[in-house]
Tab-separated table of C-alpha atoms in Angstrom:
chain	number	residue	atom	x	y	z
A	9	MET	CA	-12.842	60.990	-21.299
A	10	VAL	CA	-10.883	59.400	-18.456
A	11	GLY	CA	-10.928	60.872	-14.948
A	12	ASP	CA	-11.736	64.563	-14.536
A	13	PRO	CA	-9.686	66.989	-16.649
A	14	TYR	CA	-11.854	69.899	-15.452
A	15	LEU	CA	-11.485	70.633	-11.753
A	16	GLY	CA	-12.847	74.170	-11.746
A	17	VAL	CA	-10.985	77.398	-12.439
A	18	SER	CA	-7.416	76.737	-13.528
A	19	PRO	CA	-4.849	79.447	-12.720
A	20	LEU	CA	-2.600	78.233	-15.554
A	21	GLU	CA	-3.742	77.045	-18.984
A	22	PHE	CA	-1.735	76.649	-22.180
A	23	VAL	CA	-1.554	74.610	-25.397
A	24	LEU	CA	1.305	72.336	-26.492
A	25	ARG	CA	1.571	71.315	-30.136
A	26	TYR	CA	3.168	68.318	-31.799
A	27	LYS	CA	3.347	66.963	-35.326
A	28	GLY	CA	5.198	63.790	-36.276
A	29	PRO	CA	5.224	60.067	-35.491
A	30	LEU	CA	3.337	58.700	-32.498
A	31	HIS	CA	3.502	54.921	-32.338
A	32	ALA	CA	2.231	52.458	-29.793
A	33	ASN	CA	5.008	50.975	-27.647
A	34	SER	CA	7.652	53.450	-28.835
A	35	ASN	CA	11.182	52.954	-27.548
A	36	ALA	CA	12.983	55.361	-25.208
A	37	LYS	CA	14.766	57.172	-28.047
A	38	GLU	CA	11.517	57.809	-29.930
A	39	LYS	CA	9.796	59.097	-26.788
A	40	HIS	CA	12.696	61.422	-26.048
A	41	ALA	CA	12.511	62.821	-29.585
A	42	ILE	CA	8.907	63.825	-28.840
A	43	ARG	CA	9.961	65.221	-25.449
A	44	GLN	CA	12.539	67.389	-27.207
A	45	LEU	CA	9.823	69.067	-29.289
A	46	PHE	CA	7.853	70.029	-26.170
A	47	HIS	CA	10.964	71.382	-24.393
A	48	PRO	CA	11.212	74.771	-26.222
A	49	GLN	CA	7.467	75.388	-25.853
A	50	LEU	CA	7.621	74.805	-22.099
A	51	LYS	CA	10.808	76.825	-21.780
A	52	ASN	CA	9.023	79.751	-23.408
A	53	LEU	CA	6.102	79.291	-20.998
A	54	TRP	CA	8.417	79.511	-17.961
A	55	GLN	CA	10.066	82.640	-19.365
A	56	THR	CA	6.909	84.523	-20.309
A	57	HIS	CA	3.900	83.518	-18.180
A	58	PRO	CA	3.090	86.003	-15.356
A	59	LEU	CA	2.618	83.224	-12.770
A	60	LEU	CA	6.148	82.022	-13.479
A	61	ALA	CA	7.721	85.479	-13.603
A	62	GLY	CA	11.261	85.658	-12.272
A	63	THR	CA	11.753	81.908	-11.970
A	64	THR	CA	14.320	81.814	-14.773
A	65	SER	CA	16.082	85.124	-14.061
A	66	ILE	CA	16.019	86.132	-10.378
A	67	GLU	CA	18.641	84.416	-8.238
A	68	LEU	CA	17.802	83.118	-4.771
A	69	VAL	CA	20.210	82.221	-1.991
A	70	GLY	CA	19.905	78.925	-0.122
A	71	ARG	CA	21.860	76.047	1.350
A	72	SER	CA	22.740	73.000	-0.730
A	73	GLU	CA	24.961	70.201	0.535
A	74	GLU	CA	26.197	72.295	3.469
A	75	ARG	CA	27.101	75.329	1.385
A	76	TRP	CA	25.380	78.531	0.337
A	77	VAL	CA	24.280	78.626	-3.291
A	78	LYS	CA	22.865	81.486	-5.382
A	79	GLU	CA	20.655	80.179	-8.193
A	80	THR	CA	17.336	80.858	-9.909
A	81	ARG	CA	14.207	78.984	-8.832
A	82	VAL	CA	14.415	76.929	-12.045
A	83	ASP	CA	18.006	75.968	-11.182
A	84	TRP	CA	16.901	74.796	-7.727
A	85	ILE	CA	14.108	72.705	-9.262
A	86	SER	CA	16.409	71.168	-11.872
A	87	GLU	CA	19.030	70.206	-9.291
A	88	SER	CA	16.482	68.029	-7.509
A	89	HIS	CA	15.456	66.327	-10.763
A	90	ARG	CA	18.751	65.055	-12.166
A	91	ARG	CA	18.586	62.036	-14.448
A	92	GLY	CA	21.864	60.944	-15.970
A	93	ALA	CA	23.438	63.896	-17.784
A	94	TYR	CA	20.172	65.856	-17.683
A	95	ARG	CA	18.661	68.339	-15.243
A	96	PHE	CA	14.879	68.362	-15.710
A	97	VAL	CA	12.422	71.145	-14.841
A	98	PRO	CA	8.906	69.703	-14.467
A	99	LEU	CA	6.051	72.186	-14.162
A	100	VAL	CA	3.547	69.786	-12.601
A	101	SER	CA	5.199	68.227	-9.549
A	102	LYS	CA	4.498	66.989	-6.041
A	103	ASP	CA	6.820	69.582	-4.524
A	104	LEU	CA	4.736	72.385	-6.009
A	105	ASN	CA	1.427	70.679	-5.141
A	106	LEU	CA	0.329	70.872	-8.769
A	107	ILE	CA	-1.780	68.485	-10.865
A	108	CYS	CA	-3.191	68.813	-14.360
A	109	GLY	CA	-5.930	67.756	-16.754
A	110	LEU	CA	-5.363	67.363	-20.492
A	111	ASP	CA	-7.724	68.049	-23.378
A	112	ILE	CA	-6.147	66.394	-26.431
A	113	GLN	CA	-7.156	66.943	-30.047
A	114	PHE	CA	-5.734	64.035	-32.044
A	115	LEU	CA	-5.496	64.741	-35.788
A	116	ARG	CA	-4.639	61.845	-38.109
A	117	ARG	CA	-5.028	60.899	-41.757
A	118	GLU	CA	-7.032	57.741	-41.090
A	119	SER	CA	-10.688	57.667	-42.109
A	120	PRO	CA	-13.246	58.693	-39.464
A	121	GLY	CA	-13.562	56.022	-36.797
A	122	MET	CA	-10.307	54.295	-37.757
A	123	LEU	CA	-8.533	54.421	-34.395
A	124	ILE	CA	-6.489	51.278	-35.019
A	125	ARG	CA	-4.140	51.432	-37.953
A	126	GLY	CA	-0.434	51.914	-38.866
A	127	GLY	CA	0.598	53.620	-35.607
A	128	GLY	CA	-1.207	51.178	-33.335
A	129	ASP	CA	-4.233	51.448	-31.063
A	130	ILE	CA	-4.971	54.850	-29.591
A	131	ASP	CA	-4.610	53.756	-25.934
A	132	ASN	CA	-0.987	52.759	-26.401
A	133	ARG	CA	-0.264	55.812	-28.527
A	134	VAL	CA	-1.592	58.014	-25.724
A	135	LYS	CA	0.634	56.096	-23.280
A	136	THR	CA	3.599	56.956	-25.521
A	137	LEU	CA	2.531	60.616	-25.373
A	138	PHE	CA	2.248	60.608	-21.574
A	139	ASP	CA	5.711	59.053	-21.278
A	140	ALA	CA	7.065	61.841	-23.500
A	141	LEU	CA	5.444	64.514	-21.306
A	142	ARG	CA	7.089	63.267	-18.104
A	143	ILE	CA	10.618	63.041	-16.730
A	144	PRO	CA	12.101	59.791	-18.043
A	145	ASP	CA	13.623	57.110	-15.863
A	146	GLU	CA	17.400	57.364	-15.708
A	147	ASN	CA	17.929	54.076	-17.554
A	148	GLN	CA	15.920	55.420	-20.502
A	149	ILE	CA	18.422	58.224	-21.179
A	150	GLU	CA	21.654	56.728	-19.826
A	151	LYS	CA	23.325	56.851	-23.257
A	152	MET	CA	21.980	60.327	-24.126
A	153	SER	CA	23.220	63.818	-23.339
A	154	PRO	CA	21.483	67.196	-23.566
A	155	GLU	CA	21.754	69.343	-26.674
A	156	LEU	CA	23.108	72.889	-26.489
A	157	ASP	CA	19.730	74.442	-25.605
A	158	GLU	CA	18.575	71.643	-23.262
A	159	GLU	CA	20.356	72.700	-20.089
A	160	PRO	CA	18.124	72.594	-18.146
A	161	PHE	CA	15.468	70.491	-19.898
A	162	TYR	CA	11.826	71.564	-19.484
A	163	CYS	CA	9.020	69.005	-19.371
A	164	LEU	CA	5.394	69.081	-18.295
A	165	LEU	CA	5.232	66.360	-15.643
A	166	GLU	CA	7.322	64.975	-12.842
A	167	ASP	CA	5.170	61.832	-13.079
A	168	ASP	CA	2.170	60.962	-15.236
A	169	ALA	CA	0.316	59.971	-12.053
A	170	LEU	CA	-0.212	63.745	-11.626
A	171	ILE	CA	-2.629	63.748	-14.586
A	172	THR	CA	-6.090	63.856	-13.000
A	173	GLY	CA	-7.924	63.084	-16.227
A	174	PHE	CA	-7.862	63.538	-19.953
A	175	CYS	CA	-10.268	63.962	-22.849
A	176	ILE	CA	-9.438	62.927	-26.433
A	177	THR	CA	-11.211	64.010	-29.604
A	178	THR	CA	-10.088	62.683	-32.983
A	179	GLU	CA	-10.307	64.555	-36.263
A	180	ARG	CA	-8.950	64.071	-39.761
A	181	LEU	CA	-5.622	65.804	-40.482
A	182	LEU	CA	-6.064	67.807	-43.681
A	183	ASP	CA	-2.527	69.178	-44.045
A	184	PRO	CA	-1.012	68.076	-47.364
A	185	LEU	CA	1.843	65.623	-46.950
A	186	ALA	CA	5.220	67.335	-46.869
A	187	GLU	CA	7.973	65.901	-49.026
A	188	GLY	CA	9.123	62.636	-47.478
A	189	GLU	CA	6.493	62.743	-44.696
A	190	PRO	CA	4.891	59.352	-43.923
A	191	PRO	CA	1.061	59.295	-44.004
A	192	SER	CA	1.117	57.870	-40.456
A	193	HIS	CA	2.328	61.166	-38.977
A	194	ILE	CA	-0.210	62.803	-36.691
A	195	ALA	CA	-0.771	66.241	-35.147
A	196	LEU	CA	-1.687	66.979	-31.538
A	197	HIS	CA	-3.098	70.049	-29.840
A	198	ILE	CA	-2.810	69.464	-26.100
A	199	LYS	CA	-4.566	71.922	-23.803
A	200	ALA	CA	-3.113	71.596	-20.318
A	201	LYS	CA	-5.016	72.922	-17.305
A	202	VAL	CA	-2.856	73.115	-14.199
A	203	TYR	CA	-4.382	73.162	-10.712
A	204	THR	CA	-3.094	73.233	-7.172
A	205	THR	CA	-4.062	70.751	-4.470
A	206	LEU	CA	-3.659	73.500	-1.856
A	207	ALA	CA	-6.551	75.494	-0.423
A	208	SER	CA	-5.565	78.672	-2.276
A	209	GLU	CA	-5.410	78.646	-6.079
A	210	THR	CA	-2.250	80.737	-6.194
A	211	ALA	CA	-0.502	79.259	-3.144
A	212	ALA	CA	1.406	76.690	-5.176
A	213	PHE	CA	2.594	79.288	-7.663
A	214	ASP	CA	3.676	81.558	-4.794
A	215	LYS	CA	6.282	78.902	-4.035
A	216	LEU	CA	7.920	79.723	-7.340
A	217	LYS	CA	8.238	83.434	-6.716
A	218	PRO	CA	11.314	85.047	-5.147
A	219	GLN	CA	10.839	85.614	-1.422
């Protein structure tokens, strides 16, 4: 355990899942491939969770660059997080006064206790994961463009500095190998607990609701 992933009652908790490669010191393209698998899960969260109700459908009117604009709350957020050809929608951000703790179950085919093998040491593999959960730097995606369903692109973090702590447990992955699947592939169950730094638990989420 690093830091404190449990800060009391969390108004927003959910689980992200991933199965595939997770290498130490992955390149930008490999990290973005992981990010793309989290995108539809987070998009579904924004569209269905009661605390985020209306953020993807109800249009709000405001001023942008000296003109009046009518857009959803998600559109407003994505406009302020442009990177290259992408518009990102982070859930945990400074603007919303949100932070999070992560409880990560790391399933791999190595023998018990074997944390250093094919994919690299677990610290650097976790760093790869954190990079995939956050908005990338513009130079990391300068030659990429969003797919059809990635406009806007949903991610968990504006910056991985907003992770207050994390806990990792490792278990053996018992799923039979799929055809062509490398034994080094892993599975992750990531429980995210999102908190506000404001005095009221729901004050940060009130910022997301239509006024």
